[in-house]
Amino acid sequence: FNRAIILTLGAHGIFSHFPVLVIALAGALMVLRRNWGRTVKIVCAGVLLAILGQIGLQMGNRTEMQPPSFAAVGMLTMLPVLMLFASAWLRRSHTPLTWTIAGIALGVSFAITLIGATNPAPTDGYTTYTPAGAVERFFQKPVQTRKPNTAK
């Protein structure tokens, strides 16, 4: 059970990295409960089962968990599909406070995505990886590794 908490809410968990996925999860549950087409419900259930399966595989893994860049790398393919189901949540009316919280969750998720894009696999691991350093790298000009061909 501790591994499930680490994989979902821990320092590198899916909801701590991408809090907007809470909205997507709520939307997916709405799709399963409401009057949606059978195909949409099957896809939604498949995505949720794949995510739960990845968490189950990671929980059943007996090796020591290293500090990962992301909780369960196998989930990375399913999470964008899960985000599609956020539209079910977005269709409903909500209070201004709820929309503000959703906007903050989206902003945090977007910022973490940009920070992770600067160096997705640091050689020293994520123990020395700082958001300030990532933001600095994000705005630096890329280093050219090859000399341009000057032959005529």
mmCIF file of C-alpha atoms in Angstrom:
data_model
loop_
_atom_site.group_PDB
_atom_site.id
_atom_site.type_symbol
_atom_site.label_atom_id
_atom_site.label_comp_id
_atom_site.label_asym_id
_atom_site.label_seq_id
_atom_site.Cartn_x
_atom_site.Cartn_y
_atom_site.Cartn_z
ATOM 1 C CA PHE A 1 0.000 0.000 0.000
ATOM 2 C CA ASN A 2 2.910 2.360 0.713
ATOM 3 C CA ARG A 3 4.107 1.990 -2.867
ATOM 4 C CA ALA A 4 0.685 2.997 -4.168
ATOM 5 C CA ILE A 5 0.876 6.196 -2.115
ATOM 6 C CA ILE A 6 4.417 6.867 -3.398
ATOM 7 C CA LEU A 7 3.371 6.258 -7.015
ATOM 8 C CA THR A 8 0.332 8.511 -6.832
ATOM 9 C CA LEU A 9 1.004 11.202 -4.217
ATOM 10 C CA GLY A 10 4.745 10.880 -3.545
ATOM 11 C CA ALA A 11 7.467 13.299 -4.635
ATOM 12 C CA HIS A 12 7.422 11.864 -8.165
ATOM 13 C CA GLY A 13 3.852 10.564 -8.203
ATOM 14 C CA ILE A 14 1.320 11.108 -10.956
ATOM 15 C CA PHE A 15 -0.854 13.510 -8.970
ATOM 16 C CA SER A 16 2.055 15.459 -7.476
ATOM 17 C CA HIS A 17 3.606 15.924 -10.935
ATOM 18 C CA PHE A 18 0.337 16.484 -12.781
ATOM 19 C CA PRO A 19 -2.443 17.608 -10.416
ATOM 20 C CA VAL A 20 -4.694 18.308 -13.415
ATOM 21 C CA LEU A 21 -5.069 14.528 -13.711
ATOM 22 C CA VAL A 22 -7.457 14.679 -10.747
ATOM 23 C CA ILE A 23 -9.873 16.478 -13.092
ATOM 24 C CA ALA A 24 -9.222 13.873 -15.789
ATOM 25 C CA LEU A 25 -9.906 11.079 -13.308
ATOM 26 C CA ALA A 26 -13.144 12.774 -12.240
ATOM 27 C CA GLY A 27 -14.111 13.093 -15.904
ATOM 28 C CA ALA A 28 -13.339 9.426 -16.523
ATOM 29 C CA LEU A 29 -15.549 8.418 -13.613
ATOM 30 C CA MET A 30 -18.306 10.653 -15.018
ATOM 31 C CA VAL A 31 -17.994 8.929 -18.388
ATOM 32 C CA LEU A 32 -18.415 5.531 -16.746
ATOM 33 C CA ARG A 33 -21.470 6.650 -14.750
ATOM 34 C CA ARG A 34 -23.308 8.815 -17.272
ATOM 35 C CA ASN A 35 -25.073 8.167 -20.560
ATOM 36 C CA TRP A 36 -22.066 7.914 -22.908
ATOM 37 C CA GLY A 37 -21.631 5.539 -25.825
ATOM 38 C CA ARG A 38 -20.460 1.989 -25.252
ATOM 39 C CA THR A 39 -17.222 2.514 -27.222
ATOM 40 C CA VAL A 40 -16.267 5.560 -25.150
ATOM 41 C CA LYS A 41 -16.984 3.677 -21.951
ATOM 42 C CA ILE A 42 -14.859 0.715 -23.105
ATOM 43 C CA VAL A 43 -11.923 2.979 -23.964
ATOM 44 C CA CYS A 44 -12.291 4.795 -20.643
ATOM 45 C CA ALA A 45 -12.408 1.560 -18.665
ATOM 46 C CA GLY A 46 -9.399 0.245 -20.615
ATOM 47 C CA VAL A 47 -7.350 3.330 -19.833
ATOM 48 C CA LEU A 48 -8.252 3.176 -16.142
ATOM 49 C CA LEU A 49 -7.441 -0.544 -15.999
ATOM 50 C CA ALA A 50 -4.094 0.029 -17.740
ATOM 51 C CA ILE A 51 -3.173 2.726 -15.225
ATOM 52 C CA LEU A 52 -4.249 0.581 -12.283
ATOM 53 C CA GLY A 53 -2.318 -2.331 -13.808
ATOM 54 C CA GLN A 54 0.863 -0.254 -13.995
ATOM 55 C CA ILE A 55 0.446 0.795 -10.369
ATOM 56 C CA GLY A 56 -0.167 -2.862 -9.452
ATOM 57 C CA LEU A 57 2.956 -3.972 -11.318
ATOM 58 C CA GLN A 58 5.043 -1.365 -9.552
ATOM 59 C CA MET A 59 3.547 -2.333 -6.191
ATOM 60 C CA GLY A 60 4.342 -6.001 -6.836
ATOM 61 C CA ASN A 61 7.932 -5.256 -7.827
ATOM 62 C CA ARG A 62 10.142 -6.486 -4.987
ATOM 63 C CA THR A 63 13.231 -4.477 -5.936
ATOM 64 C CA GLU A 64 14.087 -1.292 -4.080
ATOM 65 C CA MET A 65 12.476 1.768 -5.636
ATOM 66 C CA GLN A 66 15.023 4.222 -6.984
ATOM 67 C CA PRO A 67 14.134 7.909 -7.068
ATOM 68 C CA PRO A 68 12.491 7.936 -10.490
ATOM 69 C CA SER A 69 11.844 10.813 -12.814
ATOM 70 C CA PHE A 70 8.255 9.684 -12.783
ATOM 71 C CA ALA A 71 6.364 7.200 -10.670
ATOM 72 C CA ALA A 72 5.646 4.471 -13.186
ATOM 73 C CA VAL A 73 7.097 5.142 -16.601
ATOM 74 C CA GLY A 74 4.663 2.714 -18.196
ATOM 75 C CA MET A 75 1.800 5.060 -17.336
ATOM 76 C CA LEU A 76 3.169 7.826 -19.543
ATOM 77 C CA THR A 77 1.400 6.444 -22.589
ATOM 78 C CA MET A 78 -2.003 6.296 -20.895
ATOM 79 C CA LEU A 79 -2.070 9.642 -19.095
ATOM 80 C CA PRO A 80 -2.591 11.804 -22.215
ATOM 81 C CA VAL A 81 -5.506 9.559 -23.172
ATOM 82 C CA LEU A 82 -6.869 9.944 -19.639
ATOM 83 C CA MET A 83 -6.722 13.728 -20.115
ATOM 84 C CA LEU A 84 -9.233 13.416 -22.960
ATOM 85 C CA PHE A 85 -11.836 12.373 -20.414
ATOM 86 C CA ALA A 86 -11.394 15.679 -18.573
ATOM 87 C CA SER A 87 -13.805 17.047 -21.173
ATOM 88 C CA ALA A 88 -16.643 15.267 -19.362
ATOM 89 C CA TRP A 89 -15.777 17.239 -16.232
ATOM 90 C CA LEU A 90 -15.360 20.468 -18.204
ATOM 91 C CA ARG A 91 -18.869 20.185 -19.674
ATOM 92 C CA ARG A 92 -20.459 20.506 -16.243
ATOM 93 C CA SER A 93 -21.029 23.798 -14.466
ATOM 94 C CA HIS A 94 -18.788 24.568 -11.500
ATOM 95 C CA THR A 95 -18.281 27.376 -9.010
ATOM 96 C CA PRO A 96 -15.665 30.071 -9.656
ATOM 97 C CA LEU A 97 -13.524 28.630 -6.848
ATOM 98 C CA THR A 98 -13.567 25.205 -8.498
ATOM 99 C CA TRP A 99 -12.535 26.742 -11.847
ATOM 100 C CA THR A 100 -9.723 28.635 -10.094
ATOM 101 C CA ILE A 101 -8.429 25.451 -8.478
ATOM 102 C CA ALA A 102 -8.643 23.660 -11.834
ATOM 103 C CA GLY A 103 -6.698 26.496 -13.485
ATOM 104 C CA ILE A 104 -3.995 26.337 -10.817
ATOM 105 C CA ALA A 105 -3.759 22.558 -11.233
ATOM 106 C CA LEU A 106 -3.406 22.999 -14.997
ATOM 107 C CA GLY A 107 -0.749 25.691 -14.539
ATOM 108 C CA VAL A 108 1.280 23.558 -12.136
ATOM 109 C CA SER A 109 1.030 20.559 -14.472
ATOM 110 C CA PHE A 110 2.123 22.663 -17.443
ATOM 111 C CA ALA A 111 5.066 24.160 -15.525
ATOM 112 C CA ILE A 112 6.255 20.730 -14.378
ATOM 113 C CA THR A 113 6.018 19.460 -17.957
ATOM 114 C CA LEU A 114 8.200 22.321 -19.203
ATOM 115 C CA ILE A 115 10.693 21.845 -16.398
ATOM 116 C CA GLY A 116 10.922 18.117 -17.115
ATOM 117 C CA ALA A 117 11.413 18.787 -20.813
ATOM 118 C CA THR A 118 14.713 20.570 -20.134
ATOM 119 C CA ASN A 119 16.449 17.414 -18.927
ATOM 120 C CA PRO A 120 14.207 14.342 -18.758
ATOM 121 C CA ALA A 121 16.973 11.988 -17.555
ATOM 122 C CA PRO A 122 19.656 13.791 -15.518
ATOM 123 C CA THR A 123 22.840 11.769 -15.061
ATOM 124 C CA ASP A 124 23.025 12.589 -11.330
ATOM 125 C CA GLY A 125 19.403 11.635 -10.826
ATOM 126 C CA TYR A 126 16.775 13.941 -9.434
ATOM 127 C CA THR A 127 18.392 14.409 -6.043
ATOM 128 C CA THR A 128 20.373 17.448 -7.284
ATOM 129 C CA TYR A 129 17.860 18.505 -9.946
ATOM 130 C CA THR A 130 16.256 21.843 -9.071
ATOM 131 C CA PRO A 131 13.358 23.665 -10.705
ATOM 132 C CA ALA A 132 15.445 26.873 -10.824
ATOM 133 C CA GLY A 133 18.186 25.100 -12.782
ATOM 134 C CA ALA A 134 15.593 23.580 -15.100
ATOM 135 C CA VAL A 135 14.019 26.972 -15.798
ATOM 136 C CA GLU A 136 17.478 28.412 -16.488
ATOM 137 C CA ARG A 137 18.209 25.587 -18.962
ATOM 138 C CA PHE A 138 14.815 26.096 -20.586
ATOM 139 C CA PHE A 139 15.678 29.665 -21.561
ATOM 140 C CA GLN A 140 19.277 28.969 -22.649
ATOM 141 C CA LYS A 141 20.210 28.763 -26.301
ATOM 142 C CA PRO A 142 20.885 25.132 -27.319
ATOM 143 C CA VAL A 143 24.531 24.201 -27.798
ATOM 144 C CA GLN A 144 25.425 23.242 -31.358
ATOM 145 C CA THR A 145 27.198 19.880 -31.337
ATOM 146 C CA ARG A 146 28.231 19.683 -34.989
ATOM 147 C CA LYS A 147 30.083 22.190 -37.111
ATOM 148 C CA PRO A 148 28.135 23.365 -40.117
ATOM 149 C CA ASN A 149 29.235 21.930 -43.458
ATOM 150 C CA THR A 150 31.313 24.640 -45.180
ATOM 151 C CA ALA A 151 32.357 22.571 -48.203
ATOM 152 C CA LYS A 152 31.483 24.138 -51.548
#
